[in-house]
Coordinates of C-alpha atoms and ligand atoms in Angstrom, one line a residue:
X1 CA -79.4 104.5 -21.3
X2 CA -82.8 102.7 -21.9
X3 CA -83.9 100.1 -19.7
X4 CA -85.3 97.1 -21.4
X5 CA -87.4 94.4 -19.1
X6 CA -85.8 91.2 -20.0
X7 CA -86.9 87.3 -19.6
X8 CA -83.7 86.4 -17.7
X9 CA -82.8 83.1 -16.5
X10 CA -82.7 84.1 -12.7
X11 CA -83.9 82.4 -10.1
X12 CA -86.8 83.3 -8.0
X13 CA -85.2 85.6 -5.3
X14 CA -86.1 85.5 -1.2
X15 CA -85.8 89.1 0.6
X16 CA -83.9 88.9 3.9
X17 CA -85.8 89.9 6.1
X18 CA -84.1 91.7 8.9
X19 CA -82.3 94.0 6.9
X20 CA -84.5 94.5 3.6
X21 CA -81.4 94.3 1.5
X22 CA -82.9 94.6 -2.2
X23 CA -80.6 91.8 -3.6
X24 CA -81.4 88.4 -3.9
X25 CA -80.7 86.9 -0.4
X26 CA -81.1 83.3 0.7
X27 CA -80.9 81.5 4.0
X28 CA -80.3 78.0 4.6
X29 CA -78.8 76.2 7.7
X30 CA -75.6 74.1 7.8
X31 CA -73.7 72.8 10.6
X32 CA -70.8 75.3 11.6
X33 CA -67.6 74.6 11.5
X34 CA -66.1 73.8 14.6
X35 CA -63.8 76.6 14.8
X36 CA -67.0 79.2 14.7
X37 CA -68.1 78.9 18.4
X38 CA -69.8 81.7 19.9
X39 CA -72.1 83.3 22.6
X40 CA -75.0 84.6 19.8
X41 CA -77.5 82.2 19.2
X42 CA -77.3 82.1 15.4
X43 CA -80.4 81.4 13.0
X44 CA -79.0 82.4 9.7
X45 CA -75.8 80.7 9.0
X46 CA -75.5 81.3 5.3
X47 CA -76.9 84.5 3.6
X48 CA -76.5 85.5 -0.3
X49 CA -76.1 88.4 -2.0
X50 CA -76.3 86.9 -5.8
X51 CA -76.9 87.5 -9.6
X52 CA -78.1 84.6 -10.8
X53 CA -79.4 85.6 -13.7
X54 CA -78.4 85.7 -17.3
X55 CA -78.5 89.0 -19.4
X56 CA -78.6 89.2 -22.5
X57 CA -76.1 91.9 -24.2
X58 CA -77.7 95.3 -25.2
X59 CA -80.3 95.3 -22.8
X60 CA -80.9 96.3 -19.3
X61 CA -82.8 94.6 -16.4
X62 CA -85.1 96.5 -13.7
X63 CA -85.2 95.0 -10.6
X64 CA -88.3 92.9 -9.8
X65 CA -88.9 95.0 -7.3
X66 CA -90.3 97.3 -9.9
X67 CA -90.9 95.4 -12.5
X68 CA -93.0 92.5 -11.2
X69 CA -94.6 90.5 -14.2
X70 CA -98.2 90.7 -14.6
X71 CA -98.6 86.9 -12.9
X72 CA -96.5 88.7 -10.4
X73 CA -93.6 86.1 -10.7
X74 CA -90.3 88.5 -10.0
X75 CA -87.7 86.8 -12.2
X76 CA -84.8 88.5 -10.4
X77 CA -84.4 91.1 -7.6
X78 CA -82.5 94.0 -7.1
X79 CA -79.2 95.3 -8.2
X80 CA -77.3 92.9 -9.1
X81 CA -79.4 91.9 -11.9
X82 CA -79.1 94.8 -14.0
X83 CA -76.3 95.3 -16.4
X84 CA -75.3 98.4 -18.6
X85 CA -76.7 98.9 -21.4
X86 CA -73.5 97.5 -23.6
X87 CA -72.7 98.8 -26.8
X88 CA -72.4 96.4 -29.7
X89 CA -68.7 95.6 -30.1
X90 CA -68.9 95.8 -26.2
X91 CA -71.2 93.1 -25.3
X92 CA -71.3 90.6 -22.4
X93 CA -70.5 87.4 -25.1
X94 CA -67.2 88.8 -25.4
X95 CA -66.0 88.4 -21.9
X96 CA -64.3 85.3 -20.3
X97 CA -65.8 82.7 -18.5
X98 CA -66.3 83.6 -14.5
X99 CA -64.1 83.0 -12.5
X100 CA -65.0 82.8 -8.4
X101 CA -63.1 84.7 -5.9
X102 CA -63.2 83.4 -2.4
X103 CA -61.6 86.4 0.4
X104 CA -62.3 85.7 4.2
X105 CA -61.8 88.6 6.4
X106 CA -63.6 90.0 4.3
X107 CA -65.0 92.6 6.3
X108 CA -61.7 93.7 7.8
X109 CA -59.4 96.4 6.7
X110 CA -57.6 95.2 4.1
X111 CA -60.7 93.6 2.4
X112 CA -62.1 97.1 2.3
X113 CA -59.6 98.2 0.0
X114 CA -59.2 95.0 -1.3
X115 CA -62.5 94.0 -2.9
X116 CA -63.6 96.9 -4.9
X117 CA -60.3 96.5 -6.6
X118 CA -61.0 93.0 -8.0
X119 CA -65.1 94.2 -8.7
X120 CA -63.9 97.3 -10.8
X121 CA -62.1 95.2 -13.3
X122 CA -58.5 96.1 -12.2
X123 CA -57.0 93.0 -11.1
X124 CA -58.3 90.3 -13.4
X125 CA -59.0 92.8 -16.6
X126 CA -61.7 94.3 -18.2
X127 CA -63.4 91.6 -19.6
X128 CA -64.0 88.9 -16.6
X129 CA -66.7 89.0 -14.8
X130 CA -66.0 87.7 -11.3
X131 CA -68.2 86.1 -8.5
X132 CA -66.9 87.2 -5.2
X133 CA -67.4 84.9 -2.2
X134 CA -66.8 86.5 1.2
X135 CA -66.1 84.4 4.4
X136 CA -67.1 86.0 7.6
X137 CA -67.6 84.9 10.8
X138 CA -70.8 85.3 13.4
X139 CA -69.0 88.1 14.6
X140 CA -68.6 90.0 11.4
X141 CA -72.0 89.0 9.5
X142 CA -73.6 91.8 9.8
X143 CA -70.7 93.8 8.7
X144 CA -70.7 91.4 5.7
X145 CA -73.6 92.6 4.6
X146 CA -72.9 95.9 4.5
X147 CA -69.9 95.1 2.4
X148 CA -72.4 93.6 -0.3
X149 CA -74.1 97.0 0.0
X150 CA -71.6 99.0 -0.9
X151 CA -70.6 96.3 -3.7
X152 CA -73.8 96.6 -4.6
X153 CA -74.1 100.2 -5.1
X154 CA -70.7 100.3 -6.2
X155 CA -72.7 99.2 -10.0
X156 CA -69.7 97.1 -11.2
X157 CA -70.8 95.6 -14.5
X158 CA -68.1 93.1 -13.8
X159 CA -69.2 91.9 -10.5
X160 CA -71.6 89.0 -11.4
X161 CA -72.2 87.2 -7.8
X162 CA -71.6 88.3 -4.3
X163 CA -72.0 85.4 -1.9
X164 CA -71.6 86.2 2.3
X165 CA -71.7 83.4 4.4
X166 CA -69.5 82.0 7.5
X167 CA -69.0 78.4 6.1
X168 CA -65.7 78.0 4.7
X169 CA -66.9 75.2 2.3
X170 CA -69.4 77.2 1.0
X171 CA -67.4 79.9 0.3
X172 CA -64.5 78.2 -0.7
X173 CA -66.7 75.8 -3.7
X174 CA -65.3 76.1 -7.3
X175 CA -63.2 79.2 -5.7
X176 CA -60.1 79.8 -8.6
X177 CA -59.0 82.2 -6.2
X178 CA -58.3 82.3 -2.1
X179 CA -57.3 85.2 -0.9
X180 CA -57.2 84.2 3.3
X181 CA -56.8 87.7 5.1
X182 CA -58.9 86.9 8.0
X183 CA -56.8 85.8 11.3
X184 CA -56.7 87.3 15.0
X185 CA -54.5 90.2 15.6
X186 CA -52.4 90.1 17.9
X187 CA -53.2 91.8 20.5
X188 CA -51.6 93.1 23.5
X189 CA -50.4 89.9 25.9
X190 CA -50.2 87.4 23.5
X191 CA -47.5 85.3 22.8
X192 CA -46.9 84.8 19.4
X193 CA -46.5 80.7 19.7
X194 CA -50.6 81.5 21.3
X195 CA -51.2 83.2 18.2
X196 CA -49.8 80.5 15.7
X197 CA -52.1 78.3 17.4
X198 CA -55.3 80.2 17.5
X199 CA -54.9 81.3 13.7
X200 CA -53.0 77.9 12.7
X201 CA -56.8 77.0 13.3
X202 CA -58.2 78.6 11.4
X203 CA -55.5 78.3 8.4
X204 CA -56.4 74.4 9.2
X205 CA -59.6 74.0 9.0
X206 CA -59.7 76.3 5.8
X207 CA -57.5 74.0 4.3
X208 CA -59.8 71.5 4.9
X209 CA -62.8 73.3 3.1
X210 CA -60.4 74.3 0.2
X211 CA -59.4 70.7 0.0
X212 CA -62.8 69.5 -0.4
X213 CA -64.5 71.7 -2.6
X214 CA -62.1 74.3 -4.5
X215 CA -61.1 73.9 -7.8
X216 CA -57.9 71.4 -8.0
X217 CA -55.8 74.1 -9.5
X218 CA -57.0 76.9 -6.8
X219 CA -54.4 79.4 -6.1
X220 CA -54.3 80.5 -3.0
X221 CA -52.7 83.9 -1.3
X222 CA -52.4 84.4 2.5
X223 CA -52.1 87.5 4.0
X224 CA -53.4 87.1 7.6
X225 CA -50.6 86.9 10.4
X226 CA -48.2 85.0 10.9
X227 CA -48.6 84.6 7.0
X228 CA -46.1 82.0 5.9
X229 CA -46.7 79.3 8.8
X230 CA -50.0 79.8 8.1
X231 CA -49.7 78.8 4.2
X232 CA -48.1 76.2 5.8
X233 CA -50.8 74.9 7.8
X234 CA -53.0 75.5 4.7
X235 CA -51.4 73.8 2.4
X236 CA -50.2 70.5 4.6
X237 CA -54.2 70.2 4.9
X238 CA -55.2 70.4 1.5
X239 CA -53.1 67.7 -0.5
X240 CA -55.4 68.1 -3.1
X241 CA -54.0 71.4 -4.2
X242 CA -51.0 71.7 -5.5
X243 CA -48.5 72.6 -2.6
X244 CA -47.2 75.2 -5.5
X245 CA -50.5 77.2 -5.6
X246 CA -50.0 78.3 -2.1
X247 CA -48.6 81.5 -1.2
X248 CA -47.8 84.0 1.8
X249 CA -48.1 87.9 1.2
X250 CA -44.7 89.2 0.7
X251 CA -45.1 91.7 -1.6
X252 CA -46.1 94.2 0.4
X253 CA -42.3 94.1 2.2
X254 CA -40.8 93.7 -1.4
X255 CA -42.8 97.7 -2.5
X256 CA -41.9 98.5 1.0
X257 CA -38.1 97.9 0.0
X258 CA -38.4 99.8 -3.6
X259 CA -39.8 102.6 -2.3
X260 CA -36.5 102.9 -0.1
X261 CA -34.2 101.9 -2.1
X262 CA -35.6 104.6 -4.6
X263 CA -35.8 107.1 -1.5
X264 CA -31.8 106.8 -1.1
X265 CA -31.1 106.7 -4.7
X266 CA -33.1 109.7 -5.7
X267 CA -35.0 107.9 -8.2
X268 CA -39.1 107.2 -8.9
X269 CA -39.4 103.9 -7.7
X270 CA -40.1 102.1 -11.0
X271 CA -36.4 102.4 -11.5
X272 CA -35.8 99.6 -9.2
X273 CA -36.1 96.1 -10.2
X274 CA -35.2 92.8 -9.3
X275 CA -36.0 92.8 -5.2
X276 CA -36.3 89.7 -3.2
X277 CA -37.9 89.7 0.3
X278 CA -36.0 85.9 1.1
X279 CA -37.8 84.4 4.1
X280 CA -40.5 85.2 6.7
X281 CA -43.2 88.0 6.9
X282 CA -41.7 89.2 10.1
X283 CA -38.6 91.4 11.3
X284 CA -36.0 88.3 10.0
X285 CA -37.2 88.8 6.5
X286 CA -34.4 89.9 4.3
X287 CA -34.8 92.6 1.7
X288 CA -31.8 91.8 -0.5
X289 CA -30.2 94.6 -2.0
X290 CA -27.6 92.2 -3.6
X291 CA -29.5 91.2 -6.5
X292 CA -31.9 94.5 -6.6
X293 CA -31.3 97.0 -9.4
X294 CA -32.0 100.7 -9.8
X295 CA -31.9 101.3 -13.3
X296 CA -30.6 98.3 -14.5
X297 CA -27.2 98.4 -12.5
X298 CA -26.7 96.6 -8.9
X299 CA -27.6 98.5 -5.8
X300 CA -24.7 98.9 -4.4
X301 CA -22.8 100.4 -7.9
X302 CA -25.8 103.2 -7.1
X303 CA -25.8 103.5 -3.3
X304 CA -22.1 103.2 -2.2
X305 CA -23.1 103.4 1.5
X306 CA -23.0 99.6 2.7
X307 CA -23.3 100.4 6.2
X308 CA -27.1 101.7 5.5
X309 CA -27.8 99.1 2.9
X310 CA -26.7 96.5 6.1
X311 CA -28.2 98.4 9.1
X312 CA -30.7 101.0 8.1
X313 CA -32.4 100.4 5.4
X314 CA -32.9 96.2 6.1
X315 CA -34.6 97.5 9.6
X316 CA -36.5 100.1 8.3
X317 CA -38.3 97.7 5.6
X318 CA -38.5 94.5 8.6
X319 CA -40.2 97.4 10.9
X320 CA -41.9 99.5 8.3
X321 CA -45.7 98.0 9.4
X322 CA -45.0 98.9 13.3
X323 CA -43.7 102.6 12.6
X324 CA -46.9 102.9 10.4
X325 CA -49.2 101.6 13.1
X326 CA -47.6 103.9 15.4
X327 CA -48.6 106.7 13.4
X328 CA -51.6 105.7 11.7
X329 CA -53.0 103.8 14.7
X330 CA -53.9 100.7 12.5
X331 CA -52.0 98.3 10.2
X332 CA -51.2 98.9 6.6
X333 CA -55.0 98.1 5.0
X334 CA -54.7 100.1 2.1
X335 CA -51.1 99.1 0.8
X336 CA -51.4 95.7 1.7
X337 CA -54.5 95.5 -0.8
X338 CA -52.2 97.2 -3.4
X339 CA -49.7 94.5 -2.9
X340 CA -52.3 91.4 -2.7
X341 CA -53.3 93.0 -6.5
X342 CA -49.8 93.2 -7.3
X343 CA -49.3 89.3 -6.2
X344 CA -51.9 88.5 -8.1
X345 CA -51.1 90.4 -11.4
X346 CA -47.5 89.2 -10.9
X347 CA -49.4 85.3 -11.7
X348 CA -51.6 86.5 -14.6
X349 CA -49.3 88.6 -16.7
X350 CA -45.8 87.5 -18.0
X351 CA -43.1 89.0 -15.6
X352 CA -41.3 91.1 -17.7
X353 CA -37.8 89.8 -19.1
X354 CA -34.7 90.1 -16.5
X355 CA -36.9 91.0 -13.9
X356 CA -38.7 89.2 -11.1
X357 CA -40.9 89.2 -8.1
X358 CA -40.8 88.1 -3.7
X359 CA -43.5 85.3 -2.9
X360 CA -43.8 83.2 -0.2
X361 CA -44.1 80.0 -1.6
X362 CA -43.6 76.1 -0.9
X363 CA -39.6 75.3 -0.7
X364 CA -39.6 71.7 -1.9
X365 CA -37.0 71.7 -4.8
X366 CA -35.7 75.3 -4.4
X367 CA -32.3 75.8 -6.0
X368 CA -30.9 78.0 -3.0
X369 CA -30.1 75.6 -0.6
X370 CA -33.0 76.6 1.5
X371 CA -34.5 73.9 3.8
X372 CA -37.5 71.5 2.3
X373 CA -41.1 71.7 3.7
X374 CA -41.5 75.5 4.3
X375 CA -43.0 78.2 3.3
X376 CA -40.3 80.9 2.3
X377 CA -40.2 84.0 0.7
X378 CA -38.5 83.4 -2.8
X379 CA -37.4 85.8 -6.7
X380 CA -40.5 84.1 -8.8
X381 CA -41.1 84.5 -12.6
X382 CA -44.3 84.0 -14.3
X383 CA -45.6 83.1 -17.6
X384 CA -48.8 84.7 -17.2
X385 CA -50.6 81.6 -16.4
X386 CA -51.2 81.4 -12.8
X387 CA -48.1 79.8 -12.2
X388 CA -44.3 80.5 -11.4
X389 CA -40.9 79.6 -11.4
X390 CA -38.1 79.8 -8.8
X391 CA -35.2 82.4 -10.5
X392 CA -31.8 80.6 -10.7
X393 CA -29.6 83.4 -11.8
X394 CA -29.5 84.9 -8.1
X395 CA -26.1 85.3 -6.5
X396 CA -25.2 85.3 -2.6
X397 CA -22.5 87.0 -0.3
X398 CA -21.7 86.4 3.2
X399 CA -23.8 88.2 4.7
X400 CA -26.8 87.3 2.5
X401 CA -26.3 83.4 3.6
X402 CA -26.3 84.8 7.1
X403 CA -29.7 86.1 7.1
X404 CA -31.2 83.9 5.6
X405 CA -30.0 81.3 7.9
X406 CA -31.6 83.5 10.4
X407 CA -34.9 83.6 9.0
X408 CA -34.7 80.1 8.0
X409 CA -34.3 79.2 11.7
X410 CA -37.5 80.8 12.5
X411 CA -39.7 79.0 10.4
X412 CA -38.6 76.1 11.0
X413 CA -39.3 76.9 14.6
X414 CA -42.4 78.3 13.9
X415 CA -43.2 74.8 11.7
X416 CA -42.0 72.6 14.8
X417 CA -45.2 75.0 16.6
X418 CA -47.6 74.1 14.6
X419 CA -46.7 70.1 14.1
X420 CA -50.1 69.1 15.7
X421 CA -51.4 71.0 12.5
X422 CA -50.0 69.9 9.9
X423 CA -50.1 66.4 10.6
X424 CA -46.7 65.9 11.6
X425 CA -47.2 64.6 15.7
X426 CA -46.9 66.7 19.3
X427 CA -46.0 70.5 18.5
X428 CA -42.6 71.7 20.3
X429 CA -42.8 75.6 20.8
X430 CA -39.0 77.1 21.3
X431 CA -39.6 80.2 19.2
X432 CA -36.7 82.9 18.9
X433 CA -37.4 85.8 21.5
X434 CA -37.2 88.2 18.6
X435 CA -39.2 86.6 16.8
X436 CA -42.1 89.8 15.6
X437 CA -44.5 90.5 12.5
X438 CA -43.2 93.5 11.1
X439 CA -46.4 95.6 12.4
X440 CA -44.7 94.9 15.8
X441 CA -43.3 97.3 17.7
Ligands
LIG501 N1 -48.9 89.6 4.9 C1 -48.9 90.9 4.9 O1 -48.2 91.6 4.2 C2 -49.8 91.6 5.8 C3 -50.7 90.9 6.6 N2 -51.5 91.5 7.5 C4 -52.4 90.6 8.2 O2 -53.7 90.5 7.6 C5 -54.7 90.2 8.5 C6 -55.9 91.0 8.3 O3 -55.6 92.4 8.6 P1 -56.8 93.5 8.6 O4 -57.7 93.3 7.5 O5 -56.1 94.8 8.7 O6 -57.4 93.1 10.0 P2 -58.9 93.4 10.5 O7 -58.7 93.3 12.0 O8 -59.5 94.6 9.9 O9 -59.7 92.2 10.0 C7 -59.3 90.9 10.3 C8 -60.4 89.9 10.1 O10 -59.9 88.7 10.7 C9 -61.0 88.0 11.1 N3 -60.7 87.2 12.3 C10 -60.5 85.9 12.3 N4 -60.4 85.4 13.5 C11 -60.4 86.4 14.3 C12 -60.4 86.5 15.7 N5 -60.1 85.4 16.5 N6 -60.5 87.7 16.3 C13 -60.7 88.8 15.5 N7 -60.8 88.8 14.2 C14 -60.7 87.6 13.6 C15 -62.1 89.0 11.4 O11 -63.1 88.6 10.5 P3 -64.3 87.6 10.8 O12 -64.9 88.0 12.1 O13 -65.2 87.7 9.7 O14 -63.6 86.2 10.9 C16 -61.6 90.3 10.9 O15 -62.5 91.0 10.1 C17 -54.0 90.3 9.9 O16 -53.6 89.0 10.3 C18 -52.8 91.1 9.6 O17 -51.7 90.9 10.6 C19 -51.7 92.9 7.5 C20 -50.8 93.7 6.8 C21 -49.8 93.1 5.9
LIG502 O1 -48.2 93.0 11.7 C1 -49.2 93.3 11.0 O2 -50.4 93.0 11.2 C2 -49.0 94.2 9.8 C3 -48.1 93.6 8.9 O3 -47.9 92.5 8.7 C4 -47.3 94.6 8.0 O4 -47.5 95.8 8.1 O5 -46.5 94.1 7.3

């Protein structure tokens, strides 16, 4: 590959100082959001990893670092501002406009996984370049930044612009994408109406940020815990999003379900279609094996065992996170990434005829009967174009209704929790004592 010094377009580059990171890194001071309060005394609120230059196709640029001009001007530094040297019919002209990618937590776990999948090209296709804009906090900042080392010598011609920073509406301007993973665990000790509070938050003031600065047709995945009140939250304080852009992970619990289903059936799992997680991210959620197919014929013509469709194999997919942290000794990271890719593909590519997929999503309008003003876990189908419809050709039994009434009741007692964030008056916490997130034990 021959390297070519080029006259990009990039802007004059700072090093950071404490930790020499060889990509372009900038500092600037903002006032921190109010949830951000902590015991370091921070100088550096905001720091940059990012290609701003322009490449031109067929060429490849050395970092300034070795390639100072002789008025020794470095156009661009580091990394980041080289490209491959592109074939011909391969070059940079032909790939779509870039697209920004906000993820906070984005030096936990799942983000691990998560963001060299969307920088190799595998979520949003080969030919878009992305911008990734990670969200940390004062806590994780240092972590962040080894995140944007790895990214960077990860050498993804895709990946155009890292930004790091712990300011929400920093991260969050002209995002198309939110993916909000970051949120307190909960720990040991901690009642779960605490923990809707402390991350409720978070989830507000994010919703906030999004509101002011993210583009108007942002969509907007989240993943941290308790997942759909948070969307919730999110979505109640950004009116300037459609309330239809906003979802809660439930993807993971719908694979979770195949894989079983598939287990008992003695079939690969791509056999099985058509599963709906109805409800809640938590051990009320409903994996409904009424509507699911394995090869194109209803569940229960394949497994004729009702009593573990009922008992065993709903628990096992409402508890399958807690049995895996009791073995693994964390939470799902890894599959959970898989699933946030799968969410996302599941908006950009048409769902394929007949079949459909679970999402959290807002419940004004749904055709089920479900109660307005939630966020619930619904069968969606997609054009391919970001957006989704509800599935009307769904049937119910029994002892469908009765679960979801069950899970129903919980988020709407979760929602009555959170009332002082969303707008909606004084918060009333009577949660169900079995209320858990499914990587509770
Ligand atoms: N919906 C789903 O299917 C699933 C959801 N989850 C949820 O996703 C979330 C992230 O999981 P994972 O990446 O494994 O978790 P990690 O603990 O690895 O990372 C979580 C991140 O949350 C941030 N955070 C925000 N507020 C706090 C706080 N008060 N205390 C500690 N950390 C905080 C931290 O980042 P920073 O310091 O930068 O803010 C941290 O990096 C969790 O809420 C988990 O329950 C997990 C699996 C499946
Ligand atoms: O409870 C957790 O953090 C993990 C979780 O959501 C899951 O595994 O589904």
């Amino acid at each position: 590959m021959a390297l070519t010094q080029l006259n990009s377009t990039c802007s004059k580059p700072q090093l950071h100082s404490s930790s020499q990171l060889s990509f372009l890194s900038r500092t600037r001071t903002r006032t921190l959001p109010r949830h951000y309060h902590s015991t370091f005394a921070p100088l550096h609120r905001t720091q940059h990893a990012r290609i701003s230059c322009s490449v031109a196709p067929n060429q490849v640029q050395v970092p300034a670092a070795q390639t100072q001009d002789p008025k020794g001007k470095p156009d661009c530094y580091g990394v980041f501002c080289l490209t491959y040297d592109l074939k011909a019919e391969e070059e940079t002209k032909s790939w779509k406009k870039l697209i920004n990618i906000a993820v906070s937590g984005a030096a936990g776990m799942i983000s691990n996984h998560l963001l060299f999948k969307l920088a190799s090209g595998e979520v949003f296709g080969p030919d878009q370049p992305i911008a990734l804009k990670l969200l940390g906090s004062e806590r994780s900042i240092q972590a962040l930044e080894g995140v944007a080392m790895e990214l960077e010598d990860s050498l993804f011609p895709l990946l155009r612009e890292v930004v790091i920073s712990i300011d929400p509406y920093e991260v969050f301007q002209d995002a198309e994408w939110a993916l909000l993973i970051g949120a307190k665990p909960r720990g040991p000790g901690v009642e779960r109406a605490a923990l809707l509070d402390i991350n409720g938050q978070i989830f507000a003031e994010q919703g906030k940020a999004l509101n002011a600065v993210a583009s108007r047709n942002a969509k907007v995945i989240v993943v941290g815990n308790p997942c759909n009140t948070n969307a919730l939250i999110c979505l109640k304080n950004a009116p300037n999003i459609p309330a239809k852009n906003f979802h809660a992970l439930t993807r993971l619990d719908e694979n979770r379900a195949k894989c079983q289903l598939a287990l008992k059936a003695g079939v690969f799992y791509d056999k099985v279609s058509n599963m709906t997680i109805w409800g809640n991210h938590s051990t009320t959620q409903v994996p409904d094996f009424l509507n699911a197919r394995i090869d194109g014929l209803p569940v229960k013509e394949v497994i004729k065992d009702n009593k573990w469709l009922e008992e065993e194999f709903t628990e096992k997919v409402q508890k399958r996170g807690g049995v895996l942290i009791q073995k693994w000794g964390r939470s799902s990271a890894a599959s959970t990434s898989v699933s946030i890719v799968d969410a996302i593909r599941s908006l950009i590519t048409p769902t394929p005829e007949g079949d459909w997929f679970s999402s959290g999503v807002y419940t004004n309008g749904n055709p089920y009967g479900i109660a307005e003003d939630i966020v619930f876990s619904m069968p969606c189908r997609s054009k391919a174009n970001g957006d989704y419809e509800l599935v009307n050709d769904v049937i119910f039994d029994d002892y469908l209704r009765q679960k979801l009434a069950k899970t129903e009741a919980e988020l709407l007692a979760e929602k009555k929790c959170v009332a002082h964030l969303t707008g909606e008056g004084i918060a009333v916490c009577d949660l169900p004592g079995d209320t858990m997130l499914p990587g509770e034990m």
